[in-house]
Tab-separated table of C-alpha atoms and ligand atoms in Angstrom:
chain	number	residue	atom	x	y	z
A	1	MET	CA	14.356	-7.600	7.888
A	2	SER	CA	17.748	-6.087	8.623
A	3	SER	CA	18.349	-4.344	12.031
A	4	GLU	CA	19.134	-0.752	12.565
A	5	SER	CA	22.713	0.634	12.615
A	6	VAL	CA	24.089	1.606	16.018
A	7	ILE	CA	27.372	3.049	14.893
A	8	GLU	CA	27.816	5.001	11.557
A	9	ILE	CA	31.155	6.425	10.731
A	10	GLU	CA	32.087	8.033	7.610
A	11	ASN	CA	35.541	8.936	6.631
A	12	ALA	CA	36.820	9.492	10.076
A	13	VAL	CA	40.183	11.287	10.520
A	14	VAL	CA	41.812	11.889	13.861
A	15	ALA	CA	45.167	13.765	14.094
A	16	TYR	CA	46.934	14.356	17.352
A	17	ASN	CA	49.253	17.316	16.888
A	18	GLY	CA	49.603	16.513	13.160
A	19	ALA	CA	50.108	12.785	13.786
A	20	THR	CA	47.419	10.799	12.155
A	21	ALA	CA	45.793	8.108	14.563
A	22	LEU	CA	42.894	7.417	12.157
A	23	SER	CA	42.837	8.039	8.535
A	24	GLY	CA	39.602	7.824	6.702
A	25	VAL	CA	37.794	5.029	8.482
A	26	SER	CA	34.236	4.149	7.454
A	27	LEU	CA	32.263	1.543	9.449
A	28	THR	CA	28.584	0.650	10.234
A	29	VAL	CA	27.839	-1.709	13.153
A	30	CYS	CA	24.273	-3.044	13.133
A	31	ALA	CA	22.218	-3.512	16.388
A	32	GLY	CA	23.118	-6.741	18.040
A	33	GLU	CA	26.414	-7.130	16.204
A	34	CYS	CA	29.590	-8.152	18.207
A	35	VAL	CA	32.480	-6.932	16.138
A	36	ALA	CA	36.195	-7.781	16.998
A	37	LEU	CA	38.650	-5.057	16.311
A	38	ILE	CA	42.304	-6.252	15.833
A	39	GLY	CA	45.561	-4.424	14.928
A	40	ALA	CA	49.201	-3.897	15.946
A	41	ASN	CA	50.100	-1.579	18.774
A	42	GLY	CA	49.307	2.048	17.741
A	43	ALA	CA	47.101	1.169	14.846
A	44	GLY	CA	44.268	3.212	16.265
A	45	LYS	CA	41.932	0.933	17.886
A	46	THR	CA	41.695	2.833	21.246
A	47	THR	CA	41.242	5.920	19.118
A	48	LEU	CA	38.377	4.438	17.286
A	49	LEU	CA	36.505	3.386	20.415
A	50	THR	CA	36.867	6.876	21.960
A	51	VAL	CA	35.549	8.415	18.711
A	52	VAL	CA	32.407	6.284	19.338
A	53	ASN	CA	32.068	7.096	22.970
A	54	GLY	CA	32.604	10.842	22.381
A	55	PHE	CA	35.912	11.249	24.175
A	56	THR	CA	37.816	11.941	21.005
A	57	GLN	CA	36.730	14.378	18.605
A	58	LEU	CA	37.149	13.923	14.835
A	59	THR	CA	39.551	16.034	12.793
A	60	SER	CA	37.143	15.495	9.812
A	61	GLY	CA	34.502	13.073	8.966
A	62	ARG	CA	31.106	12.091	10.437
A	63	VAL	CA	30.062	9.813	13.387
A	64	ARG	CA	26.666	8.972	14.727
A	65	VAL	CA	25.971	6.625	17.468
A	66	PHE	CA	22.170	5.672	18.073
A	67	GLY	CA	21.543	8.318	15.452
A	68	ALA	CA	23.159	11.051	17.445
A	69	THR	CA	26.202	13.245	16.524
A	70	PRO	CA	28.693	13.721	19.432
A	71	LYS	CA	27.222	17.077	20.509
A	72	GLY	CA	23.961	18.239	22.084
A	73	MET	CA	21.203	16.613	24.066
A	74	GLN	CA	20.745	13.747	21.758
A	75	ALA	CA	24.440	12.872	22.448
A	76	VAL	CA	24.001	12.857	26.175
A	77	ARG	CA	21.055	10.415	25.892
A	78	ALA	CA	23.081	8.256	23.401
A	79	ARG	CA	26.047	8.271	25.868
A	80	ARG	CA	24.012	6.722	28.595
A	81	ARG	CA	23.454	3.751	26.459
A	82	ILE	CA	27.196	3.270	26.053
A	83	GLY	CA	29.377	1.336	28.465
A	84	TYR	CA	33.056	1.571	27.992
A	85	VAL	CA	35.848	-0.542	29.464
A	86	ALA	CA	39.012	1.438	29.156
A	87	GLN	CA	42.330	-0.322	28.517
A	88	ALA	CA	44.001	1.198	31.652
A	89	GLN	CA	42.461	2.742	34.671
A	90	PRO	CA	44.702	5.218	36.341
A	91	ILE	CA	43.619	5.183	40.011
A	92	ASP	CA	45.048	7.187	42.677
A	93	PRO	CA	45.492	4.466	45.471
A	94	ARG	CA	44.284	7.039	48.014
A	95	MET	CA	40.945	7.384	46.574
A	96	PRO	CA	38.425	6.410	49.196
A	97	VAL	CA	35.973	4.518	47.032
A	98	SER	CA	35.074	0.925	47.388
A	99	LEU	CA	34.803	-1.660	44.586
A	100	LEU	CA	31.028	-1.845	45.192
A	101	GLU	CA	30.634	2.118	45.257
A	102	SER	CA	32.567	2.244	41.999
A	103	VAL	CA	30.325	-0.467	40.233
A	104	MET	CA	27.178	1.318	41.418
A	105	THR	CA	28.395	4.279	39.515
A	106	GLY	CA	27.425	2.067	36.310
A	107	VAL	CA	23.754	1.955	37.799
A	108	TYR	CA	23.680	5.741	38.180
A	109	GLY	CA	25.043	6.001	34.727
A	110	ARG	CA	22.007	4.411	33.459
A	111	LEU	CA	19.482	5.980	35.772
A	112	GLY	CA	20.877	9.370	36.157
A	113	TRP	CA	22.189	10.693	39.580
A	114	ARG	CA	18.819	11.756	40.872
A	115	ARG	CA	17.090	8.344	40.759
A	116	LYS	CA	17.591	5.830	43.418
A	117	PRO	CA	18.804	2.275	42.611
A	118	THR	CA	16.023	-0.379	43.256
A	119	GLN	CA	16.157	-3.751	44.953
A	120	ARG	CA	16.503	-5.208	41.450
A	121	ASP	CA	19.442	-2.867	40.575
A	122	ARG	CA	21.220	-3.963	43.861
A	123	ALA	CA	20.611	-7.749	43.195
A	124	LEU	CA	21.703	-7.341	39.706
A	125	VAL	CA	25.117	-5.826	40.887
A	126	ARG	CA	25.457	-8.465	43.323
A	127	ASP	CA	24.890	-11.209	40.689
A	128	ILE	CA	27.502	-9.368	38.551
A	129	LEU	CA	30.100	-9.285	41.245
A	130	ASP	CA	29.558	-12.824	42.020
A	131	SER	CA	29.834	-14.107	38.474
A	132	LEU	CA	33.064	-12.187	38.131
A	133	GLN	CA	34.321	-13.749	41.468
A	134	ILE	CA	34.793	-10.376	43.127
A	135	LEU	CA	31.926	-10.269	45.463
A	136	PRO	CA	34.080	-10.963	48.727
A	137	LEU	CA	36.011	-7.729	47.690
A	138	ALA	CA	32.964	-5.521	47.345
A	139	ALA	CA	34.047	-3.310	50.550
A	140	ARG	CA	37.578	-3.053	49.459
A	141	PRO	CA	38.964	0.323	48.389
A	142	LEU	CA	39.739	0.399	44.615
A	143	GLY	CA	43.437	1.403	45.459
A	144	ARG	CA	43.830	-1.926	47.192
A	145	LEU	CA	42.861	-4.121	44.387
A	146	SER	CA	45.231	-6.133	42.065
A	147	GLY	CA	45.416	-5.413	38.507
A	148	GLY	CA	43.133	-8.291	37.560
A	149	GLU	CA	40.667	-7.477	40.345
A	150	MET	CA	40.548	-3.827	39.042
A	151	ARG	CA	39.925	-4.936	35.451
A	152	ARG	CA	36.995	-7.130	36.687
A	153	ALA	CA	35.559	-4.359	38.750
A	154	MET	CA	35.646	-1.954	35.585
A	155	ILE	CA	33.852	-4.647	33.568
A	156	ALA	CA	31.322	-5.106	36.466
A	157	ARG	CA	30.788	-1.336	36.314
A	158	CYS	CA	30.071	-1.493	32.575
A	159	LEU	CA	27.680	-4.530	32.920
A	160	ALA	CA	25.758	-2.571	35.862
A	161	GLN	CA	24.985	0.099	33.553
A	162	GLU	CA	23.123	-2.452	31.120
A	163	PRO	CA	24.194	-0.498	28.247
A	164	ASP	CA	23.029	-1.106	24.670
A	165	LEU	CA	26.397	-0.736	23.280
A	166	MET	CA	29.624	-1.992	25.027
A	167	LEU	CA	33.134	-0.783	23.850
A	168	LEU	CA	35.600	-3.145	25.415
A	169	ASP	CA	39.377	-2.162	25.037
A	170	GLU	CA	41.095	-5.484	25.691
A	171	PRO	CA	38.801	-6.472	28.665
A	172	THR	CA	40.591	-9.826	29.157
A	173	ALA	CA	44.221	-8.710	28.766
A	174	SER	CA	46.316	-10.124	31.537
A	175	LEU	CA	43.537	-12.005	33.243
A	176	ASP	CA	43.977	-15.754	34.218
A	177	ASP	CA	42.031	-18.293	32.228
A	178	ALA	CA	39.083	-18.588	34.695
A	179	SER	CA	38.369	-14.814	34.696
A	180	CYS	CA	38.711	-14.815	31.069
A	181	GLU	CA	36.253	-17.496	30.600
A	182	ALA	CA	33.840	-15.950	33.031
A	183	ILE	CA	33.810	-12.526	30.981
A	184	MET	CA	33.483	-14.383	27.700
A	185	ARG	CA	30.447	-16.299	29.275
A	186	ILE	CA	28.830	-13.103	30.733
A	187	MET	CA	29.349	-11.230	27.598
A	188	GLU	CA	27.736	-13.843	25.550
A	189	GLN	CA	24.643	-13.860	27.957
A	190	ALA	CA	24.274	-10.038	27.545
A	191	HIS	CA	24.454	-10.488	23.792
A	192	ARG	CA	21.864	-13.253	23.884
A	193	GLU	CA	19.459	-11.849	26.580
A	194	ARG	CA	19.688	-8.177	25.775
A	195	GLY	CA	20.973	-8.046	22.267
A	196	THR	CA	23.963	-5.859	23.386
A	197	THR	CA	26.025	-4.533	20.578
A	198	MET	CA	29.709	-4.722	21.129
A	199	LEU	CA	32.957	-3.482	19.739
A	200	TRP	CA	35.627	-5.442	21.253
A	201	VAL	CA	39.438	-4.785	20.853
A	202	THR	CA	41.673	-7.676	21.398
A	203	HIS	CA	44.982	-9.224	20.495
A	204	ASP	CA	43.670	-12.732	21.091
A	205	LEU	CA	40.910	-13.925	18.805
A	206	ASP	CA	40.538	-17.014	20.979
A	207	ALA	CA	39.530	-14.775	23.972
A	208	LEU	CA	36.199	-13.715	22.185
A	209	PRO	CA	32.728	-15.055	22.820
A	210	PRO	CA	31.070	-17.059	20.098
A	211	CYS	CA	28.733	-14.133	19.486
A	212	CYS	CA	31.688	-12.274	17.785
A	213	THR	CA	31.194	-13.126	14.259
A	214	ARG	CA	32.853	-10.162	12.467
A	215	THR	CA	36.528	-9.176	12.654
A	216	LEU	CA	37.980	-5.908	11.411
A	217	ARG	CA	41.677	-5.052	11.068
A	218	LEU	CA	43.160	-1.649	11.602
A	219	ARG	CA	46.433	-0.862	10.121
A	220	ASN	CA	48.075	2.543	10.468
A	221	GLY	CA	44.810	4.117	11.217
A	222	ALA	CA	42.837	2.699	8.201
A	223	LEU	CA	40.586	-0.177	8.152
A	224	ALA	CA	42.641	-2.814	6.366
A	225	GLU	CA	40.369	-5.671	6.388
A	226	ASP	CA	36.895	-6.860	7.135
A	227	LEU	CA	37.479	-10.472	7.755
A	228	SER	CA	33.961	-11.350	7.509
A	229	HIS	CA	30.829	-10.529	5.539
A	230	ALA	CA	29.395	-7.449	7.122
A	231	PRO	CA	25.771	-7.592	7.330
A	232	ALA	CA	23.659	-4.782	5.828
A	233	CYS	CA	21.524	-2.667	8.396
A	234	LYS	CA	19.285	0.073	7.959
A	235	ARG	CA	20.555	3.589	8.808
A	236	LYS	CA	19.252	5.234	11.817
A	237	ASP	CA	17.594	8.465	10.961
A	238	PRO	CA	18.726	11.282	13.340
B	1	ATP	P1	47.564	-0.350	21.479
B	1	ATP	O1	47.317	-1.673	20.808
B	1	ATP	O2	48.964	-0.074	21.857
B	1	ATP	O3	46.740	-0.047	22.645
B	1	ATP	P2	46.001	1.215	19.700
B	1	ATP	O4	45.702	0.631	18.308
B	1	ATP	O5	44.918	1.238	20.544
B	1	ATP	O6	47.260	0.762	20.376
B	1	ATP	P3	45.975	4.191	19.816
B	1	ATP	O7	46.003	4.188	21.325
B	1	ATP	O8	44.506	4.478	19.237
B	1	ATP	O9	46.381	2.683	19.197
B	1	ATP	O10	46.809	5.103	19.093
B	1	ATP	C1	47.107	5.428	17.758
B	1	ATP	C2	48.128	6.327	17.394
B	1	ATP	O11	47.741	7.685	18.020
B	1	ATP	C3	49.494	6.119	18.158
B	1	ATP	O12	50.511	6.209	17.178
B	1	ATP	C4	49.431	6.804	19.490
B	1	ATP	O13	50.833	7.146	19.846
B	1	ATP	C5	48.862	8.107	19.034
B	1	ATP	N1	48.022	8.708	20.138
B	1	ATP	C6	47.086	8.257	20.869
B	1	ATP	N2	46.669	9.111	21.705
B	1	ATP	C7	47.339	10.163	21.642
B	1	ATP	C8	47.234	11.469	22.191
B	1	ATP	N3	46.426	11.672	23.249
B	1	ATP	N4	48.253	12.370	21.786
B	1	ATP	C9	49.033	12.205	20.872
B	1	ATP	N5	49.141	10.916	20.199
B	1	ATP	C10	48.210	10.160	20.478
């Protein structure tokens, strides 16, 4: 039996002050799929991810994620299930937040601010930091991390949230080979063990885990090619 759809986008248009970033994108991603999104600079990849996580509003068209439109209580619940690793993390170096505290916000993103993390949550975070080789940096303020350490910290935060859908904007860009391999391994494991759905922006198809079996190309804001056979999945009723 086919799985349910997690992302349903119909004819999405996004215009920023008249300039079109997305022009009529339609896309369905099924539960448990790992989809790679490629395209030249400015093609609209980040815009598409931020349409899915609700940061960017459509100029026209429709988007549903876990059956929810971007507004209302359903959207709040759906957003808890979405983890997002942004391409750039503008951080004020004076911000008095340690790497560990920042990663714990991923746990709170899942639990809500009123619930306390359990022993299991703390052990999970420790394991994630360990597998990304940033455990020794846990107490270090974010402003004193290198670019590659910061990127791994943001990936750790996303993993700590244990999201059902991960939106990854070039998560391995500018990382060394060992870090890149660690991330591919950990994402493959999330996919295998939790069935996490992923939409993964990359410029390097070799830096994708084996679970990524479908590749989409955006060109000038339009979906130019689906370089694989998209599986059919059931529409999720609102
Ligand atoms: P890259 O590979 O360089 O990260 P991308 O494919 O992710 O590019 P987007 O960041 O989605 O591309 O941008 C798509 C288009 O929308 C670009 O022409 C960009 O200049 C424009 N754009 C993006 N954000 C804004 C904004 N907030 N205001 C105005 N234009 C924007």
